[in-house]
């Protein structure tokens, strides 16, 4: 830790007016449209912001690999902020401090905020001339740490940045519906912070950076900080997903009667190629995910096929079973092979159904595909006898089905009943 950091509380690196105006910021944040967000100018204490800009890392091609095209692209991301410079070590300590996290909680109303110590996807972001960022919704869950992503805090470090140069942060209501989409734009000027909630409709991005030739020594610089919580309101939880992108629609010049220029054709070819590559990426992701699901499903089927029924008497279960769960439940249909060690005069199927299940269910028993019993069962314990004349001396296939099924709350399975015993009489 530097001598300066030891002498001054880290929270002092935030402009003091933010703490004084936290209540007003909260009202603005909660009432923002199209989703909760706020822009705060002069976010860091000015001298600290100057330090961060002065020690901003030089564009590193090794950190600018494009996820679609490969090779070096016009965006570099440095997640290892503690190693950049002393000012960034202090920034890390600030963001990790309880005082800072509590201040952000006060502004947003989201309690118990946490940082991602690895800054996955965050840190310093630098975008060069020609770079853009399609409207997107960020990934929603850090599976490794079991954390819900809740907030993005982006602080810009661009002095004298003009709106006509592009690169403004755009907040969208719904980029999938261009005719209805509402957009708010924030020019990425020096020491401006934009804080917004991360959810399933927090669409954001920025248009292409278009710097004049004399200004192309510049780049769009920002620091991205992502905040998390261990819990999230139940009505906000969605299945875990990655980042979803929506490409920018054609601009207004493409209309009936317009004659394409060579530059237009080049632009359209690039956009079509980019969209095609994203489609290809999603197809690969779907194949990989479906392969993983199939592999896990096969493993589960294999495990379930080894489940043994609760047989009593001089009988054995042969081969694999279907529709039997390790905790005793049957699926809507269960099947197993029973081999007698002594001649079987009868079988008795004993089961149990909970009070929450349908009181007028029917359990059907089939032997070698032939219906042998159809019995109405209610709640609690029931027993179904099946007799044999002549007695059984060879293996049989026993099938048991139950209708209607029972769907417990919080359990996606369709269940029949708890199979307590299959008793053989000799």
Short mmCIF file of C-alpha atoms in Angstrom, two decimals:
data_model
loop_
_atom_site.label_atom_id
_atom_site.label_comp_id
_atom_site.label_asym_id
_atom_site.label_seq_id
_atom_site.Cartn_x
_atom_site.Cartn_y
_atom_site.Cartn_z
CA UNK A 1 0.00 0.00 0.00
CA UNK A 2 1.35 3.46 -0.83
CA UNK A 3 2.10 6.08 1.81
CA UNK A 4 -0.75 8.20 0.46
CA UNK A 5 -3.18 5.32 0.74
CA UNK A 6 -2.11 4.66 4.31
CA UNK A 7 -2.65 8.30 5.30
CA UNK A 8 -6.00 8.92 3.58
CA UNK A 9 -9.14 6.75 3.88
CA UNK A 10 -9.86 5.08 0.55
CA UNK A 11 -13.42 6.43 0.49
CA UNK A 12 -11.92 9.92 0.19
CA UNK A 13 -11.10 9.04 -3.42
CA UNK A 14 -14.82 9.50 -4.16
CA UNK A 15 -15.95 13.09 -4.62
CA UNK A 16 -17.47 14.20 -1.31
CA UNK A 17 -20.61 15.58 -2.98
CA UNK A 18 -21.70 12.04 -3.88
CA UNK A 19 -21.98 11.05 -0.26
CA UNK A 20 -23.83 14.29 0.50
CA UNK A 21 -26.31 13.74 -2.35
CA UNK A 22 -26.79 9.97 -2.01
CA UNK A 23 -30.50 10.30 -1.17
CA UNK A 24 -31.22 12.43 -4.26
CA UNK A 25 -29.21 10.06 -6.43
CA UNK A 26 -31.24 7.15 -5.11
CA UNK A 27 -34.52 8.80 -6.10
CA UNK A 28 -33.15 9.45 -9.59
CA UNK A 29 -31.79 5.91 -9.90
CA UNK A 30 -35.03 4.22 -8.85
CA UNK A 31 -37.17 6.42 -11.10
CA UNK A 32 -35.00 6.21 -14.22
CA UNK A 33 -36.29 5.04 -17.60
CA UNK A 34 -36.03 2.59 -19.37
CA UNK A 35 -34.38 0.84 -16.41
CA UNK A 36 -32.71 1.86 -13.16
CA UNK A 37 -29.61 3.94 -13.81
CA UNK A 38 -27.94 7.24 -13.05
CA UNK A 39 -25.14 9.35 -14.50
CA UNK A 40 -22.89 11.14 -12.00
CA UNK A 41 -20.40 13.74 -13.14
CA UNK A 42 -17.20 14.26 -11.12
CA UNK A 43 -17.38 10.79 -9.62
CA UNK A 44 -13.81 10.45 -8.34
CA UNK A 45 -12.00 13.15 -6.43
CA UNK A 46 -10.46 15.16 -9.28
CA UNK A 47 -6.80 14.58 -8.44
CA UNK A 48 -7.45 10.83 -8.19
CA UNK A 49 -9.21 10.78 -11.56
CA UNK A 50 -6.19 12.56 -13.04
CA UNK A 51 -3.92 9.88 -11.55
CA UNK A 52 -6.03 7.13 -13.08
CA UNK A 53 -5.89 8.77 -16.50
CA UNK A 54 -2.15 9.45 -16.28
CA UNK A 55 -1.42 5.80 -15.45
CA UNK A 56 -4.03 4.26 -17.76
CA UNK A 57 -2.33 1.26 -19.42
CA UNK A 58 -1.01 1.50 -22.96
CA UNK A 59 -3.13 -0.36 -25.52
CA UNK A 60 -1.99 -3.98 -25.38
CA UNK A 61 -2.73 -6.10 -28.49
CA UNK A 62 -2.48 -9.25 -26.35
CA UNK A 63 -5.56 -8.02 -24.43
CA UNK A 64 -7.49 -7.16 -27.60
CA UNK A 65 -8.42 -10.60 -28.93
CA UNK A 66 -11.80 -10.62 -30.66
CA UNK A 67 -14.17 -13.39 -29.55
CA UNK A 68 -15.76 -13.68 -33.01
CA UNK A 69 -13.09 -12.93 -35.59
CA UNK A 70 -9.97 -13.79 -33.64
CA UNK A 71 -6.82 -11.72 -33.98
CA UNK A 72 -6.31 -8.21 -32.63
CA UNK A 73 -9.40 -6.00 -32.43
CA UNK A 74 -9.98 -2.40 -31.43
CA UNK A 75 -10.86 -3.10 -27.79
CA UNK A 76 -8.40 -3.99 -25.03
CA UNK A 77 -9.52 -5.10 -21.56
CA UNK A 78 -7.15 -5.28 -18.60
CA UNK A 79 -8.76 -7.14 -15.70
CA UNK A 80 -5.64 -7.15 -13.51
CA UNK A 81 -6.08 -3.61 -12.25
CA UNK A 82 -3.97 -4.07 -9.11
CA UNK A 83 -0.87 -4.60 -11.25
CA UNK A 84 -1.29 -1.54 -13.50
CA UNK A 85 -0.06 1.25 -11.22
CA UNK A 86 -0.35 2.47 -7.60
CA UNK A 87 -3.45 4.51 -8.49
CA UNK A 88 -5.19 1.33 -9.68
CA UNK A 89 -4.13 -0.56 -6.56
CA UNK A 90 -5.84 2.21 -4.61
CA UNK A 91 -8.88 1.94 -6.89
CA UNK A 92 -9.10 -1.78 -6.12
CA UNK A 93 -8.92 -1.07 -2.37
CA UNK A 94 -11.62 1.59 -2.75
CA UNK A 95 -14.06 -0.66 -4.60
CA UNK A 96 -13.44 -3.53 -2.17
CA UNK A 97 -14.03 -1.34 0.88
CA UNK A 98 -17.22 -1.71 2.86
CA UNK A 99 -17.66 2.07 2.87
CA UNK A 100 -17.76 2.19 -0.93
CA UNK A 101 -20.07 -0.80 -1.28
CA UNK A 102 -22.42 0.60 1.34
CA UNK A 103 -22.49 3.95 -0.48
CA UNK A 104 -23.47 2.23 -3.73
CA UNK A 105 -26.09 0.25 -1.79
CA UNK A 106 -27.46 3.52 -0.43
CA UNK A 107 -27.76 4.93 -3.95
CA UNK A 108 -29.28 1.84 -5.56
CA UNK A 109 -31.23 0.21 -2.74
CA UNK A 110 -29.42 -3.09 -3.33
CA UNK A 111 -27.96 -4.38 -0.03
CA UNK A 112 -24.97 -6.62 0.69
CA UNK A 113 -23.00 -5.82 -2.47
CA UNK A 114 -19.81 -7.72 -3.25
CA UNK A 115 -17.00 -7.33 -5.74
CA UNK A 116 -15.54 -9.94 -8.04
CA UNK A 117 -11.91 -9.99 -6.93
CA UNK A 118 -10.82 -11.23 -10.36
CA UNK A 119 -12.69 -8.42 -12.19
CA UNK A 120 -13.89 -10.90 -14.82
CA UNK A 121 -14.78 -8.83 -17.90
CA UNK A 122 -14.12 -5.60 -15.99
CA UNK A 123 -11.10 -3.42 -15.30
CA UNK A 124 -9.78 -0.91 -17.81
CA UNK A 125 -11.48 -0.83 -21.23
CA UNK A 126 -9.90 0.96 -24.17
CA UNK A 127 -11.65 1.30 -27.55
CA UNK A 128 -9.96 2.65 -30.67
CA UNK A 129 -11.29 4.51 -33.70
CA UNK A 130 -13.83 2.37 -35.60
CA UNK A 131 -14.82 0.25 -32.60
CA UNK A 132 -18.43 -0.09 -31.47
CA UNK A 133 -20.39 -2.24 -29.06
CA UNK A 134 -23.74 -3.75 -30.01
CA UNK A 135 -26.62 -3.39 -27.58
CA UNK A 136 -26.46 -6.28 -25.14
CA UNK A 137 -27.62 -7.71 -21.83
CA UNK A 138 -24.75 -8.97 -19.68
CA UNK A 139 -24.29 -12.42 -18.21
CA UNK A 140 -26.40 -12.73 -15.07
CA UNK A 141 -24.64 -15.22 -12.79
CA UNK A 142 -21.09 -16.09 -11.77
CA UNK A 143 -21.37 -19.86 -11.41
CA UNK A 144 -17.85 -20.31 -10.00
CA UNK A 145 -18.51 -17.97 -7.07
CA UNK A 146 -22.30 -18.49 -6.89
CA UNK A 147 -22.96 -14.77 -7.22
CA UNK A 148 -25.74 -12.81 -8.95
CA UNK A 149 -24.55 -9.92 -11.11
CA UNK A 150 -26.43 -6.81 -9.99
CA UNK A 151 -24.74 -3.56 -11.04
CA UNK A 152 -22.41 -2.08 -13.64
CA UNK A 153 -20.42 1.01 -12.72
CA UNK A 154 -18.55 2.57 -15.64
CA UNK A 155 -16.29 5.59 -15.13
CA UNK A 156 -15.02 7.41 -18.23
CA UNK A 157 -11.61 9.07 -18.56
CA UNK A 158 -11.87 11.01 -21.83
CA UNK A 159 -11.04 14.70 -21.77
CA UNK A 160 -12.69 17.05 -24.29
CA UNK A 161 -14.60 14.20 -25.92
CA UNK A 162 -17.12 15.47 -28.48
CA UNK A 163 -20.51 13.88 -29.02
CA UNK A 164 -20.02 13.73 -32.79
CA UNK A 165 -17.08 11.36 -32.26
CA UNK A 166 -19.49 8.59 -31.22
CA UNK A 167 -18.83 6.16 -28.40
CA UNK A 168 -21.61 7.48 -26.15
CA UNK A 169 -23.05 4.92 -23.76
CA UNK A 170 -26.56 4.14 -24.98
CA UNK A 171 -29.25 2.81 -22.66
CA UNK A 172 -32.02 0.98 -24.63
CA UNK A 173 -35.56 0.01 -23.73
CA UNK A 174 -35.62 -2.82 -26.29
CA UNK A 175 -33.25 -2.92 -29.28
CA UNK A 176 -35.11 -5.94 -30.64
CA UNK A 177 -37.98 -3.57 -31.50
CA UNK A 178 -36.22 -0.66 -33.27
CA UNK A 179 -39.46 1.21 -34.00
CA UNK A 180 -40.38 1.25 -30.30
CA UNK A 181 -36.89 1.41 -28.80
CA UNK A 182 -36.21 4.33 -26.46
CA UNK A 183 -32.56 5.31 -26.16
CA UNK A 184 -30.75 7.55 -23.71
CA UNK A 185 -27.14 8.47 -24.51
CA UNK A 186 -24.34 9.61 -22.21
CA UNK A 187 -21.22 11.15 -23.71
CA UNK A 188 -18.17 9.38 -22.19
CA UNK A 189 -16.58 12.55 -20.78
CA UNK A 190 -13.82 12.71 -18.20
CA UNK A 191 -14.77 11.52 -14.67
CA UNK A 192 -18.40 10.82 -15.57
CA UNK A 193 -19.80 7.63 -14.05
CA UNK A 194 -22.86 5.73 -15.22
CA UNK A 195 -24.28 3.28 -12.70
CA UNK A 196 -27.01 0.89 -13.81
CA UNK A 197 -28.77 -2.25 -12.66
CA UNK A 198 -27.91 -5.49 -14.46
CA UNK A 199 -31.03 -7.51 -15.28
CA UNK A 200 -32.76 -9.23 -18.18
CA UNK A 201 -33.65 -5.94 -19.92
CA UNK A 202 -30.68 -3.66 -19.10
CA UNK A 203 -29.72 -3.25 -22.76
CA UNK A 204 -26.69 -1.03 -23.36
CA UNK A 205 -23.89 -0.46 -25.87
CA UNK A 206 -22.27 2.34 -27.85
CA UNK A 207 -22.19 3.43 -31.52
CA UNK A 208 -19.05 3.33 -33.61
CA UNK A 209 -16.24 5.66 -32.64
CA UNK A 210 -15.55 7.97 -35.57
CA UNK A 211 -12.60 10.23 -34.80
CA UNK A 212 -11.34 12.85 -37.27
CA UNK A 213 -7.92 11.95 -38.71
CA UNK A 214 -6.22 14.58 -36.56
CA UNK A 215 -7.76 13.05 -33.38
CA UNK A 216 -7.03 9.39 -33.94
CA UNK A 217 -4.29 9.41 -31.36
CA UNK A 218 -7.19 9.36 -28.90
CA UNK A 219 -9.09 6.34 -27.63
CA UNK A 220 -12.24 5.83 -25.59
CA UNK A 221 -11.03 4.99 -22.06
CA UNK A 222 -13.16 3.70 -19.21
CA UNK A 223 -13.05 1.64 -16.03
CA UNK A 224 -15.74 -1.03 -15.60
CA UNK A 225 -16.68 -2.30 -12.17
CA UNK A 226 -19.24 -5.08 -11.73
CA UNK A 227 -20.95 -5.67 -8.40
CA UNK A 228 -22.70 -8.81 -7.17
CA UNK A 229 -24.85 -10.23 -4.39
CA UNK A 230 -25.24 -13.75 -3.04
CA UNK A 231 -29.02 -13.52 -3.14
CA UNK A 232 -31.48 -11.88 -5.53
CA UNK A 233 -35.24 -11.26 -5.37
CA UNK A 234 -36.98 -14.39 -6.63
CA UNK A 235 -38.99 -12.51 -9.26
CA UNK A 236 -35.73 -11.25 -10.84
CA UNK A 237 -34.01 -14.62 -11.15
CA UNK A 238 -33.62 -16.04 -14.66
CA UNK A 239 -31.78 -19.16 -15.83
CA UNK A 240 -28.04 -18.62 -15.98
CA UNK A 241 -26.92 -17.20 -19.33
CA UNK A 242 -24.05 -15.46 -21.06
CA UNK A 243 -24.14 -12.08 -22.78
CA UNK A 244 -26.89 -11.54 -25.38
CA UNK A 245 -26.20 -9.14 -28.26
CA UNK A 246 -28.57 -7.37 -30.68
CA UNK A 247 -26.89 -5.81 -33.70
CA UNK A 248 -27.65 -2.24 -34.61
CA UNK A 249 -30.41 -1.79 -37.24
CA UNK A 250 -29.71 -0.13 -40.58
CA UNK A 251 -29.49 3.63 -40.26
CA UNK A 252 -31.85 6.09 -41.87
CA UNK A 253 -30.01 6.48 -45.17
CA UNK A 254 -31.06 3.00 -46.28
CA UNK A 255 -34.51 3.71 -47.66
CA UNK A 256 -36.33 3.25 -50.99
CA UNK A 257 -34.61 5.14 -53.79
CA UNK A 258 -31.25 5.45 -52.05
CA UNK A 259 -28.24 4.52 -54.21
CA UNK A 260 -25.57 2.50 -52.45
CA UNK A 261 -22.04 3.82 -52.46
CA UNK A 262 -18.95 1.67 -52.38
CA UNK A 263 -18.58 2.53 -48.70
CA UNK A 264 -22.18 1.45 -48.08
CA UNK A 265 -21.58 -1.93 -49.71
CA UNK A 266 -18.45 -2.42 -47.62
CA UNK A 267 -20.38 -1.46 -44.48
CA UNK A 268 -23.29 -3.80 -45.26
CA UNK A 269 -20.93 -6.68 -46.09
CA UNK A 270 -19.15 -6.21 -42.78
CA UNK A 271 -22.41 -6.09 -40.80
CA UNK A 272 -23.75 -9.22 -42.53
CA UNK A 273 -20.50 -11.05 -41.91
CA UNK A 274 -20.50 -10.02 -38.27
CA UNK A 275 -24.09 -11.15 -37.79
CA UNK A 276 -23.38 -14.46 -39.52
CA UNK A 277 -20.41 -15.07 -37.26
CA UNK A 278 -22.53 -14.40 -34.19
CA UNK A 279 -25.13 -16.87 -35.47
CA UNK A 280 -22.34 -19.39 -36.02
CA UNK A 281 -21.08 -18.79 -32.49
CA UNK A 282 -24.56 -19.35 -31.01
CA UNK A 283 -24.96 -22.51 -33.08
CA UNK A 284 -21.69 -23.85 -31.70
CA UNK A 285 -22.78 -22.94 -28.19
CA UNK A 286 -26.11 -24.74 -28.69
CA UNK A 287 -24.38 -27.85 -30.00
CA UNK A 288 -21.94 -27.84 -27.10
CA UNK A 289 -24.70 -27.31 -24.55
CA UNK A 290 -26.98 -29.96 -26.07
CA UNK A 291 -24.05 -32.38 -26.16
CA UNK A 292 -23.45 -31.69 -22.49
CA UNK A 293 -27.15 -32.19 -21.71
CA UNK A 294 -27.22 -35.47 -23.64
CA UNK A 295 -24.12 -36.69 -21.84
CA UNK A 296 -25.58 -35.85 -18.44
CA UNK A 297 -28.95 -37.35 -19.38
CA UNK A 298 -27.22 -40.57 -20.44
CA UNK A 299 -25.33 -40.65 -17.15
CA UNK A 300 -28.56 -40.10 -15.20
CA UNK A 301 -30.34 -42.83 -17.15
CA UNK A 302 -27.48 -45.19 -16.45
CA UNK A 303 -27.58 -44.42 -12.73
CA UNK A 304 -31.36 -44.77 -12.59
CA UNK A 305 -31.27 -48.05 -14.49
CA UNK A 306 -29.27 -49.50 -11.61
CA UNK A 307 -31.93 -48.65 -8.99
CA UNK A 308 -33.21 -51.78 -7.33
CA UNK A 309 -36.85 -52.29 -6.40
CA UNK A 310 -37.68 -53.26 -2.79
CA UNK A 311 -38.28 -56.96 -3.48
CA UNK A 312 -39.05 -59.45 -0.71
CA UNK A 313 -39.43 -63.21 -1.00
CA UNK A 314 -37.45 -65.68 -3.09
CA UNK A 315 -37.06 -63.36 -6.08
CA UNK A 316 -34.33 -61.32 -7.78
CA UNK A 317 -34.37 -58.24 -9.99
CA UNK A 318 -32.71 -58.96 -13.33
CA UNK A 319 -31.20 -56.45 -15.75
CA UNK A 320 -31.95 -52.75 -15.64
CA UNK A 321 -35.02 -50.91 -14.43
CA UNK A 322 -36.96 -47.89 -15.72
CA UNK A 323 -38.86 -45.27 -13.78
CA UNK A 324 -37.46 -46.03 -10.34
CA UNK A 325 -35.79 -43.25 -8.34
CA UNK A 326 -33.18 -43.83 -5.64
CA UNK A 327 -35.32 -42.23 -2.91
CA UNK A 328 -38.16 -44.73 -3.54
CA UNK A 329 -40.46 -42.81 -5.88
CA UNK A 330 -41.67 -44.27 -9.15
CA UNK A 331 -42.13 -42.21 -12.29
CA UNK A 332 -45.58 -42.22 -13.89
CA UNK A 333 -44.52 -45.58 -15.34
CA UNK A 334 -42.01 -48.04 -13.84
CA UNK A 335 -40.67 -51.23 -15.36
CA UNK A 336 -38.43 -54.02 -14.03
CA UNK A 337 -37.75 -57.70 -14.57
CA UNK A 338 -38.45 -60.12 -11.70
CA UNK A 339 -36.92 -63.61 -11.60
CA UNK A 340 -38.36 -66.21 -9.20
CA UNK A 341 -35.99 -68.43 -7.20
CA UNK A 342 -39.02 -70.42 -6.03
CA UNK A 343 -42.42 -70.66 -7.81
CA UNK A 344 -44.49 -67.50 -7.22
CA UNK A 345 -48.18 -67.79 -6.36
CA UNK A 346 -48.81 -64.04 -6.08
CA UNK A 347 -47.23 -60.64 -5.94
CA UNK A 348 -48.28 -57.79 -3.66
CA UNK A 349 -47.35 -54.20 -4.67
CA UNK A 350 -47.34 -51.90 -1.67
CA UNK A 351 -47.10 -48.14 -2.10
CA UNK A 352 -47.79 -44.75 -0.55
CA UNK A 353 -49.12 -41.47 -1.93
CA UNK A 354 -49.02 -38.10 -0.11
CA UNK A 355 -52.06 -36.05 0.87
CA UNK A 356 -51.13 -33.42 -1.74
CA UNK A 357 -51.57 -35.94 -4.57
CA UNK A 358 -54.81 -36.54 -6.45
CA UNK A 359 -57.19 -38.61 -4.29
CA UNK A 360 -58.57 -40.59 -7.23
CA UNK A 361 -55.50 -41.91 -8.99
CA UNK A 362 -55.44 -45.26 -10.79
CA UNK A 363 -52.53 -47.70 -10.56
CA UNK A 364 -52.32 -50.29 -13.32
CA UNK A 365 -50.18 -53.43 -13.11
CA UNK A 366 -49.08 -55.30 -16.23
CA UNK A 367 -47.24 -58.62 -16.41
CA UNK A 368 -45.33 -59.20 -19.66
CA UNK A 369 -47.39 -56.43 -21.25
CA UNK A 370 -50.75 -57.95 -20.22
CA UNK A 371 -53.02 -55.88 -17.90
CA UNK A 372 -53.52 -57.77 -14.61
CA UNK A 373 -54.90 -55.16 -12.23
CA UNK A 374 -56.37 -51.65 -12.37
CA UNK A 375 -56.95 -50.20 -8.92
CA UNK A 376 -58.06 -46.78 -7.64
CA UNK A 377 -55.83 -45.53 -4.85
CA UNK A 378 -56.17 -42.51 -2.59
CA UNK A 379 -53.81 -41.05 -0.03
CA UNK A 380 -51.52 -42.94 2.29
CA UNK A 381 -50.59 -46.62 2.07
CA UNK A 382 -52.21 -48.97 -0.44
CA UNK A 383 -51.62 -52.58 -1.47
CA UNK A 384 -52.44 -54.28 -4.77
CA UNK A 385 -52.43 -58.11 -5.02
CA UNK A 386 -51.80 -59.98 -8.28
CA UNK A 387 -52.29 -63.75 -8.34
CA UNK A 388 -50.85 -66.37 -10.73
CA UNK A 389 -52.40 -69.63 -11.87
CA UNK A 390 -50.38 -71.54 -12.79
CA UNK A 391 -47.56 -70.33 -10.59
CA UNK A 392 -44.68 -68.36 -12.07
CA UNK A 393 -41.43 -70.23 -12.58
CA UNK A 394 -39.66 -67.97 -15.11
CA UNK A 395 -38.71 -64.29 -15.22
CA UNK A 396 -41.45 -61.74 -15.90
CA UNK A 397 -41.55 -58.07 -16.85
CA UNK A 398 -43.47 -56.11 -14.21
CA UNK A 399 -44.87 -52.73 -15.26
CA UNK A 400 -46.62 -50.33 -12.89
CA UNK A 401 -48.19 -47.06 -14.04
CA UNK A 402 -50.03 -44.33 -12.15
CA UNK A 403 -52.42 -41.67 -13.45
CA UNK A 404 -52.80 -38.78 -12.81
CA UNK A 405 -49.23 -38.05 -11.89
CA UNK A 406 -48.05 -36.15 -8.82
CA UNK A 407 -45.95 -32.99 -9.35
CA UNK A 408 -44.38 -31.87 -6.07
CA UNK A 409 -43.69 -28.16 -5.64
CA UNK A 410 -40.10 -27.40 -6.59
CA UNK A 411 -39.61 -30.78 -8.29
CA UNK A 412 -39.90 -30.95 -12.07
CA UNK A 413 -40.58 -34.69 -12.15
CA UNK A 414 -43.90 -36.41 -12.84
CA UNK A 415 -44.19 -39.00 -10.08
CA UNK A 416 -46.45 -41.95 -9.39
CA UNK A 417 -46.03 -43.10 -5.79
CA UNK A 418 -43.44 -44.32 -3.30
CA UNK A 419 -42.86 -48.03 -3.96
CA UNK A 420 -42.57 -49.52 -0.49
CA UNK A 421 -42.42 -53.24 -1.36
CA UNK A 422 -42.96 -55.83 -4.06
CA UNK A 423 -43.59 -58.98 -2.04
CA UNK A 424 -43.61 -62.44 -3.59
CA UNK A 425 -45.83 -65.15 -2.13
CA UNK A 426 -44.77 -68.78 -2.61
#
